[in-house]
């Protein structure tokens, strides 16, 4: 055993020595593009003496070919080889010479694609422009684009009938001639679904084209995406049957594998607001052939434990138009008040042009304590929510993005509620990575409510507004800010409790600096509050702070410290949270 280990060690050392660096290469006299192209033509730096000799022998011709490929036909290359050290060093002294300029670019498109806008500026898009330097890479890119674009648009019989470059070395000029014959354009045919017992009407709601419409591969990609988003399937294959086309009509076959009937997810997490939490989510993606589904989630945390049930019924589209029924029970801590809520909901969720809308009616029964008084309220609240999210880049760490959410709901005594209440809320968040290592994040949250002839303490905590916490004003604890009332406790001591407000105005400005792509440091300022009267009761809270974010596979893990500078003697407060920015 010891002998085998020793032999393995010797072989490992020998192998490492065998592939040690024996040649380094530097290039002088060139710009970044020229150097990169020369290195690409030179290939991998040799690892043996035999390969080194061949590499050096071919270095001049490879460099000249590399320069010709980007339009320099009169370049000269001088080799300088230094053998004084164990690792030889090869220096390439390159004189690019004059560049070869395009004097004519002829790209002719024949067939049904002749007038299609997708082929109009294909040369300019790739850099083949009269007066510019010849670049063989751009030329090859145009040829590739003509063929691939044609296939994406259904020109399956297309071909290049002419492709040549004429170079006049004496005048340093070049002419490009390309001729592309698209042939006839094919059209999309009937879609056939196999492998599922879902109602055909439900499936065809996700088909965004009519039989006979012009072929576009993005239409098939969209169908694949919508089938995946529905959650009904574990495997999806959208297959255009090109070999089975007739009269330029391409039938489409969709092969589906149903998702598991039940799925259970377990989760754990932590944030300063909710403390530690554990959750389990049970999903049934397809209950019947009509596409009904359900989701039940149980989450326990010290601050906000809850149980929620949702039952979904597709209407005109399985994901973009859904009737939803919901039940829930949860507890929450609102500053100094503890609340227990029982809810039932019926709503319609629609998606159109990026806007997500929900029209709903919800029943709320809430129980809460204010000092020694135990309160109970029942409300029927019709409402609407609208939201839209635009982002670019990694969904977990977007380069740019903007999220907006709006809510309005009301309860009336004439509808069976204990009080007349109208609430509105608007939330915004904007992200902009304005330079490679620099990003700004701003957010705002506004709310207002009307409580007819009611004391605020008579309104359930969930229908009031509070500030403070990880996603509100850091430096203050979760939902700890808002209007307060004074009282005398059983021992005769003066006390104060926070009971929330009728209005909310909170903002934040945060600067993030990327130390690496995985780590960033941040500094921020949060401000605002919840209050009762817009004219006399506005007492803003302010905080500043900083922290460190680490980009984990599930989003940024944020460790931040906030300091409430509006308080007389506030302590530093640690905030820990996790998740995507938008």
mmCIF file of N, CA, C and O in Angstrom, residues 4 6 29 61 88 133 140 148 161 200 206 242-243 291 307 312 418 424 439 505 512 526 544 547 565 572 576 581:
data_model
loop_
_atom_site.group_PDB
_atom_site.id
_atom_site.type_symbol
_atom_site.label_atom_id
_atom_site.label_comp_id
_atom_site.label_asym_id
_atom_site.label_seq_id
_atom_site.Cartn_x
_atom_site.Cartn_y
_atom_site.Cartn_z
ATOM 1 N N UNK A 4 2.554 1.642 -3.438
ATOM 2 C CA UNK A 4 1.649 2.176 -4.456
ATOM 3 C C UNK A 4 1.495 3.691 -4.297
ATOM 4 O O UNK A 4 1.457 4.442 -5.264
ATOM 5 N N UNK A 6 3.708 5.748 -2.991
ATOM 6 C CA UNK A 6 4.945 6.408 -3.389
ATOM 7 C C UNK A 6 5.049 6.514 -4.906
ATOM 8 O O UNK A 6 5.426 7.553 -5.457
ATOM 9 N N UNK A 29 3.196 46.232 -30.587
ATOM 10 C CA UNK A 29 2.846 46.978 -31.788
ATOM 11 C C UNK A 29 1.412 46.841 -32.225
ATOM 12 O O UNK A 29 1.042 47.327 -33.307
ATOM 13 N N UNK A 61 3.597 32.971 -39.678
ATOM 14 C CA UNK A 61 2.507 32.783 -40.636
ATOM 15 C C UNK A 61 1.145 32.855 -39.944
ATOM 16 O O UNK A 61 0.187 33.433 -40.492
ATOM 17 N N UNK A 88 11.577 29.751 -22.109
ATOM 18 C CA UNK A 88 11.881 30.626 -23.232
ATOM 19 C C UNK A 88 10.802 31.704 -23.355
ATOM 20 O O UNK A 88 9.638 31.503 -22.980
ATOM 21 N N UNK A 133 -13.241 49.125 -42.255
ATOM 22 C CA UNK A 133 -12.209 48.119 -42.503
ATOM 23 C C UNK A 133 -12.836 46.743 -42.729
ATOM 24 O O UNK A 133 -13.811 46.366 -42.075
ATOM 25 N N UNK A 140 -18.252 36.497 -42.068
ATOM 26 C CA UNK A 140 -18.788 35.175 -41.705
ATOM 27 C C UNK A 140 -20.028 35.292 -40.823
ATOM 28 O O UNK A 140 -20.940 34.468 -40.894
ATOM 29 N N UNK A 148 -29.324 31.570 -40.273
ATOM 30 C CA UNK A 148 -30.031 31.308 -39.014
ATOM 31 C C UNK A 148 -31.314 32.120 -38.924
ATOM 32 O O UNK A 148 -32.351 31.627 -38.460
ATOM 33 N N UNK A 161 -26.400 31.557 -52.491
ATOM 34 C CA UNK A 161 -26.068 31.261 -53.889
ATOM 35 C C UNK A 161 -24.787 31.964 -54.325
ATOM 36 O O UNK A 161 -24.243 31.647 -55.377
ATOM 37 N N UNK A 200 -58.460 19.953 -24.067
ATOM 38 C CA UNK A 200 -57.776 20.565 -25.200
ATOM 39 C C UNK A 200 -57.989 22.083 -25.226
ATOM 40 O O UNK A 200 -57.087 22.836 -25.610
ATOM 41 N N UNK A 206 -52.957 28.413 -24.570
ATOM 42 C CA UNK A 206 -51.547 28.795 -24.490
ATOM 43 C C UNK A 206 -50.884 28.861 -25.863
ATOM 44 O O UNK A 206 -49.691 29.178 -25.964
ATOM 45 N N UNK A 242 -40.726 19.542 -39.432
ATOM 46 C CA UNK A 242 -40.325 20.129 -40.712
ATOM 47 C C UNK A 242 -40.332 19.090 -41.823
ATOM 48 O O UNK A 242 -40.736 19.376 -42.959
ATOM 49 N N UNK A 243 -39.898 17.878 -41.524
ATOM 50 C CA UNK A 243 -39.841 16.830 -42.559
ATOM 51 C C UNK A 243 -41.226 16.346 -42.965
ATOM 52 O O UNK A 243 -41.356 15.648 -43.975
ATOM 53 N N UNK A 291 -57.535 21.653 -15.118
ATOM 54 C CA UNK A 291 -56.356 22.423 -14.754
ATOM 55 C C UNK A 291 -56.416 23.100 -13.409
ATOM 56 O O UNK A 291 -55.611 23.999 -13.131
ATOM 57 N N UNK A 307 -50.907 30.005 8.252
ATOM 58 C CA UNK A 307 -51.333 28.888 7.405
ATOM 59 C C UNK A 307 -52.206 29.473 6.308
ATOM 60 O O UNK A 307 -53.188 30.181 6.591
ATOM 61 N N UNK A 312 -56.872 27.364 -7.292
ATOM 62 C CA UNK A 312 -56.840 28.126 -8.534
ATOM 63 C C UNK A 312 -57.649 27.443 -9.626
ATOM 64 O O UNK A 312 -57.519 26.222 -9.843
ATOM 65 N N UNK A 418 -67.792 46.085 10.262
ATOM 66 C CA UNK A 418 -67.964 46.788 11.533
ATOM 67 C C UNK A 418 -67.681 48.277 11.429
ATOM 68 O O UNK A 418 -68.016 49.041 12.335
ATOM 69 N N UNK A 424 -55.459 52.888 0.685
ATOM 70 C CA UNK A 424 -54.706 52.893 -0.570
ATOM 71 C C UNK A 424 -53.223 52.862 -0.241
ATOM 72 O O UNK A 424 -52.787 53.440 0.759
ATOM 73 N N UNK A 439 -23.855 50.615 -7.952
ATOM 74 C CA UNK A 439 -25.295 50.459 -8.142
ATOM 75 C C UNK A 439 -26.051 51.283 -7.108
ATOM 76 O O UNK A 439 -25.633 51.405 -5.956
ATOM 77 N N UNK A 505 -45.440 57.221 4.933
ATOM 78 C CA UNK A 505 -44.518 57.769 3.932
ATOM 79 C C UNK A 505 -43.110 57.347 4.331
ATOM 80 O O UNK A 505 -42.584 57.800 5.346
ATOM 81 N N UNK A 512 -24.455 50.871 -3.486
ATOM 82 C CA UNK A 512 -23.793 49.575 -3.376
ATOM 83 C C UNK A 512 -22.523 49.584 -4.228
ATOM 84 O O UNK A 512 -22.549 50.009 -5.389
ATOM 85 N N UNK A 526 -32.347 55.744 5.398
ATOM 86 C CA UNK A 526 -33.790 55.512 5.358
ATOM 87 C C UNK A 526 -34.498 56.632 6.116
ATOM 88 O O UNK A 526 -33.944 57.192 7.078
ATOM 89 N N UNK A 544 -29.157 56.043 9.261
ATOM 90 C CA UNK A 544 -28.048 55.830 8.328
ATOM 91 C C UNK A 544 -27.386 54.518 8.724
ATOM 92 O O UNK A 544 -27.554 54.018 9.845
ATOM 93 N N UNK A 547 -23.367 48.060 5.409
ATOM 94 C CA UNK A 547 -23.345 46.614 5.588
ATOM 95 C C UNK A 547 -22.619 45.909 4.459
ATOM 96 O O UNK A 547 -21.975 46.520 3.599
ATOM 97 N N UNK A 565 -30.684 58.088 13.667
ATOM 98 C CA UNK A 565 -30.130 59.384 14.054
ATOM 99 C C UNK A 565 -31.211 60.367 14.519
ATOM 100 O O UNK A 565 -30.888 61.422 15.075
ATOM 101 N N UNK A 572 -27.167 50.979 18.029
ATOM 102 C CA UNK A 572 -27.009 50.382 16.705
ATOM 103 C C UNK A 572 -27.923 49.169 16.618
ATOM 104 O O UNK A 572 -28.099 48.440 17.587
ATOM 105 N N UNK A 576 -30.484 41.453 9.403
ATOM 106 C CA UNK A 576 -30.083 40.325 8.559
ATOM 107 C C UNK A 576 -31.290 39.914 7.728
ATOM 108 O O UNK A 576 -32.381 39.707 8.260
ATOM 109 N N UNK A 581 -33.265 41.321 -4.996
ATOM 110 C CA UNK A 581 -33.496 42.754 -4.811
ATOM 111 C C UNK A 581 -34.872 43.161 -5.324
ATOM 112 O O UNK A 581 -35.502 44.075 -4.799
#
